[in-house]
Amino acid sequence: VASTSFEKTLRLVISFGALKRGQFLDALEERLAPRLQQAKEEPTLQVFKKQFDNVTFQKGLEIVFVQEGNKLVTKVDGKQAGAIASPALCRAIFDIYLGKDAVAPDAKATFGSSLATVLKS
């Protein structure tokens, strides 16, 4: 999963209609900030958060993160919101959902079984 040799995609769909942009970004910042500080990439966090400045959070909103090499592409409801070249950000965003302390263990399990299916074919 940590390899940059293949493209990875993480798709989030907002299912809680009362979720506000600030709540979403605060939760991501809590997990991303220590990793980006360790990599000496603190300014990357602000650039990442800025991608969501004009986004209205509502039930059904789709946020997609695609890692292309060392670049993280962010799409919101199918439109590209930004692209940030940062190996640390790429590692951190996928680690939040697929790492040792994943925030969504079910997502991690689904990813693992999907990856196994792809590798078998």
PDB file of C-alpha atoms in Angstrom:
ATOM      1  CA  VAL A   1       0.000   0.000   0.000  1.00  0.00           C
ATOM      2  CA  ALA A   2       2.911   2.368   0.685  1.00  0.00           C
ATOM      3  CA  SER A   3       4.311   1.851  -2.816  1.00  0.00           C
ATOM      4  CA  THR A   4       4.094   4.704  -5.302  1.00  0.00           C
ATOM      5  CA  SER A   5       4.460   2.328  -8.247  1.00  0.00           C
ATOM      6  CA  PHE A   6       0.707   1.970  -8.727  1.00  0.00           C
ATOM      7  CA  GLU A   7      -2.186   4.405  -8.637  1.00  0.00           C
ATOM      8  CA  LYS A   8      -4.369   4.310  -5.541  1.00  0.00           C
ATOM      9  CA  THR A   9      -7.828   5.791  -5.124  1.00  0.00           C
ATOM     10  CA  LEU A  10      -9.727   6.531  -1.938  1.00  0.00           C
ATOM     11  CA  ARG A  11     -13.400   7.455  -2.329  1.00  0.00           C
ATOM     12  CA  LEU A  12     -15.344   9.040   0.508  1.00  0.00           C
ATOM     13  CA  VAL A  13     -19.072   9.676   0.347  1.00  0.00           C
ATOM     14  CA  ILE A  14     -20.573  11.901   3.021  1.00  0.00           C
ATOM     15  CA  SER A  15     -23.432  10.019   4.637  1.00  0.00           C
ATOM     16  CA  PHE A  16     -24.028  12.355   7.583  1.00  0.00           C
ATOM     17  CA  GLY A  17     -26.003  15.322   6.263  1.00  0.00           C
ATOM     18  CA  ALA A  18     -25.141  17.611   9.186  1.00  0.00           C
ATOM     19  CA  LEU A  19     -21.362  17.297   8.703  1.00  0.00           C
ATOM     20  CA  LYS A  20     -19.789  20.701   8.216  1.00  0.00           C
ATOM     21  CA  ARG A  21     -16.665  21.445   6.196  1.00  0.00           C
ATOM     22  CA  GLY A  22     -14.854  22.605   9.349  1.00  0.00           C
ATOM     23  CA  GLN A  23     -15.588  19.353  11.163  1.00  0.00           C
ATOM     24  CA  PHE A  24     -14.299  17.302   8.224  1.00  0.00           C
ATOM     25  CA  LEU A  25     -11.134  19.375   7.866  1.00  0.00           C
ATOM     26  CA  ASP A  26     -10.471  19.451  11.620  1.00  0.00           C
ATOM     27  CA  ALA A  27     -10.669  15.655  11.745  1.00  0.00           C
ATOM     28  CA  LEU A  28      -8.265  15.309   8.808  1.00  0.00           C
ATOM     29  CA  GLU A  29      -5.919  17.932  10.230  1.00  0.00           C
ATOM     30  CA  GLU A  30      -5.745  16.063  13.531  1.00  0.00           C
ATOM     31  CA  ARG A  31      -4.413  13.018  11.687  1.00  0.00           C
ATOM     32  CA  LEU A  32      -2.395  14.746   8.932  1.00  0.00           C
ATOM     33  CA  ALA A  33      -0.606  17.469  10.931  1.00  0.00           C
ATOM     34  CA  PRO A  34       1.748  15.205  12.940  1.00  0.00           C
ATOM     35  CA  ARG A  35       2.765  13.276   9.827  1.00  0.00           C
ATOM     36  CA  LEU A  36       3.388  16.408   7.777  1.00  0.00           C
ATOM     37  CA  GLN A  37       5.295  18.055  10.644  1.00  0.00           C
ATOM     38  CA  GLN A  38       7.524  15.005  10.898  1.00  0.00           C
ATOM     39  CA  ALA A  39       8.232  15.292   7.154  1.00  0.00           C
ATOM     40  CA  LYS A  40       8.854  19.061   7.547  1.00  0.00           C
ATOM     41  CA  GLU A  41       5.916  19.792   5.214  1.00  0.00           C
ATOM     42  CA  GLU A  42       3.659  21.865   7.469  1.00  0.00           C
ATOM     43  CA  PRO A  43       2.645  24.308   4.658  1.00  0.00           C
ATOM     44  CA  THR A  44       1.255  21.374   2.666  1.00  0.00           C
ATOM     45  CA  LEU A  45      -1.604  21.047   5.162  1.00  0.00           C
ATOM     46  CA  GLN A  46      -2.865  24.566   4.445  1.00  0.00           C
ATOM     47  CA  VAL A  47      -2.671  23.979   0.685  1.00  0.00           C
ATOM     48  CA  PHE A  48      -4.598  20.722   1.161  1.00  0.00           C
ATOM     49  CA  LYS A  49      -7.320  22.379   3.251  1.00  0.00           C
ATOM     50  CA  LYS A  50      -7.670  25.264   0.776  1.00  0.00           C
ATOM     51  CA  GLN A  51      -8.962  22.785  -1.838  1.00  0.00           C
ATOM     52  CA  PHE A  52     -12.200  22.628   0.148  1.00  0.00           C
ATOM     53  CA  ASP A  53     -12.775  26.397   0.518  1.00  0.00           C
ATOM     54  CA  ASN A  54     -15.768  26.520  -1.838  1.00  0.00           C
ATOM     55  CA  VAL A  55     -17.190  23.089  -1.051  1.00  0.00           C
ATOM     56  CA  THR A  56     -20.619  22.833   0.545  1.00  0.00           C
ATOM     57  CA  PHE A  57     -20.838  19.655   2.573  1.00  0.00           C
ATOM     58  CA  GLN A  58     -24.074  17.740   2.261  1.00  0.00           C
ATOM     59  CA  LYS A  59     -25.236  14.159   2.281  1.00  0.00           C
ATOM     60  CA  GLY A  60     -24.011  12.343  -0.830  1.00  0.00           C
ATOM     61  CA  LEU A  61     -20.990  14.583  -1.463  1.00  0.00           C
ATOM     62  CA  GLU A  62     -18.224  12.505  -3.046  1.00  0.00           C
ATOM     63  CA  ILE A  63     -14.570  13.213  -2.283  1.00  0.00           C
ATOM     64  CA  VAL A  64     -11.957  11.199  -4.152  1.00  0.00           C
ATOM     65  CA  PHE A  65      -8.234  11.160  -3.436  1.00  0.00           C
ATOM     66  CA  VAL A  66      -6.043   9.655  -6.158  1.00  0.00           C
ATOM     67  CA  GLN A  67      -2.349   9.045  -5.666  1.00  0.00           C
ATOM     68  CA  GLU A  68      -0.447   9.306  -8.944  1.00  0.00           C
ATOM     69  CA  GLY A  69       3.179   8.635  -8.073  1.00  0.00           C
ATOM     70  CA  ASN A  70       4.051  11.276  -5.449  1.00  0.00           C
ATOM     71  CA  LYS A  71       1.104  13.530  -6.335  1.00  0.00           C
ATOM     72  CA  LEU A  72      -2.269  13.559  -4.560  1.00  0.00           C
ATOM     73  CA  VAL A  73      -5.167  14.595  -6.792  1.00  0.00           C
ATOM     74  CA  THR A  74      -8.364  15.642  -5.020  1.00  0.00           C
ATOM     75  CA  LYS A  75     -11.739  15.522  -6.752  1.00  0.00           C
ATOM     76  CA  VAL A  76     -15.007  16.756  -5.304  1.00  0.00           C
ATOM     77  CA  ASP A  77     -18.181  15.515  -6.977  1.00  0.00           C
ATOM     78  CA  GLY A  78     -16.171  14.580 -10.053  1.00  0.00           C
ATOM     79  CA  LYS A  79     -14.351  17.903 -10.468  1.00  0.00           C
ATOM     80  CA  GLN A  80     -10.659  18.265  -9.713  1.00  0.00           C
ATOM     81  CA  ALA A  81     -10.190  20.512  -6.682  1.00  0.00           C
ATOM     82  CA  GLY A  82      -6.407  20.324  -6.640  1.00  0.00           C
ATOM     83  CA  ALA A  83      -3.220  18.340  -7.096  1.00  0.00           C
ATOM     84  CA  ILE A  84      -0.384  18.449  -4.574  1.00  0.00           C
ATOM     85  CA  ALA A  85       3.046  16.936  -5.133  1.00  0.00           C
ATOM     86  CA  SER A  86       3.903  15.582  -1.693  1.00  0.00           C
ATOM     87  CA  PRO A  87       5.022  12.039  -0.899  1.00  0.00           C
ATOM     88  CA  ALA A  88       4.308  12.709   2.797  1.00  0.00           C
ATOM     89  CA  LEU A  89       0.722  13.823   2.107  1.00  0.00           C
ATOM     90  CA  CYS A  90       0.114  10.795  -0.116  1.00  0.00           C
ATOM     91  CA  ARG A  91       1.369   8.420   2.565  1.00  0.00           C
ATOM     92  CA  ALA A  92      -0.539  10.216   5.319  1.00  0.00           C
ATOM     93  CA  ILE A  93      -3.946  10.372   3.636  1.00  0.00           C
ATOM     94  CA  PHE A  94      -3.935   6.684   2.753  1.00  0.00           C
ATOM     95  CA  ASP A  95      -2.505   5.742   6.157  1.00  0.00           C
ATOM     96  CA  ILE A  96      -5.479   7.414   7.852  1.00  0.00           C
ATOM     97  CA  TYR A  97      -7.835   4.965   6.163  1.00  0.00           C
ATOM     98  CA  LEU A  98      -5.621   1.952   5.486  1.00  0.00           C
ATOM     99  CA  GLY A  99      -2.873   2.142   8.094  1.00  0.00           C
ATOM    100  CA  LYS A 100      -2.355   0.425  11.421  1.00  0.00           C
ATOM    101  CA  ASP A 101      -4.786   2.737  13.264  1.00  0.00           C
ATOM    102  CA  ALA A 102      -7.309   3.179  10.442  1.00  0.00           C
ATOM    103  CA  VAL A 103     -10.255   5.452  11.254  1.00  0.00           C
ATOM    104  CA  ALA A 104     -12.545   3.095   9.330  1.00  0.00           C
ATOM    105  CA  PRO A 105     -11.466  -0.524   9.929  1.00  0.00           C
ATOM    106  CA  ASP A 106     -14.269  -1.770   7.632  1.00  0.00           C
ATOM    107  CA  ALA A 107     -12.846   0.286   4.764  1.00  0.00           C
ATOM    108  CA  LYS A 108      -9.430  -1.209   5.385  1.00  0.00           C
ATOM    109  CA  ALA A 109     -10.874  -4.737   5.252  1.00  0.00           C
ATOM    110  CA  THR A 110     -12.777  -3.959   2.039  1.00  0.00           C
ATOM    111  CA  PHE A 111      -9.629  -2.537   0.452  1.00  0.00           C
ATOM    112  CA  GLY A 112      -7.679  -5.634   1.418  1.00  0.00           C
ATOM    113  CA  SER A 113     -10.204  -8.054  -0.071  1.00  0.00           C
ATOM    114  CA  SER A 114     -10.515  -5.944  -3.237  1.00  0.00           C
ATOM    115  CA  LEU A 115      -6.748  -5.831  -3.633  1.00  0.00           C
ATOM    116  CA  ALA A 116      -6.546  -9.609  -3.205  1.00  0.00           C
ATOM    117  CA  THR A 117      -9.165 -10.064  -5.934  1.00  0.00           C
ATOM    118  CA  VAL A 118      -7.262  -7.790  -8.318  1.00  0.00           C
ATOM    119  CA  LEU A 119      -3.979  -9.571  -7.655  1.00  0.00           C
ATOM    120  CA  LYS A 120      -5.548 -12.988  -8.317  1.00  0.00           C
ATOM    121  CA  SER A 121      -6.830 -11.914 -11.740  1.00  0.00           C
TER     122      SER A 121
END
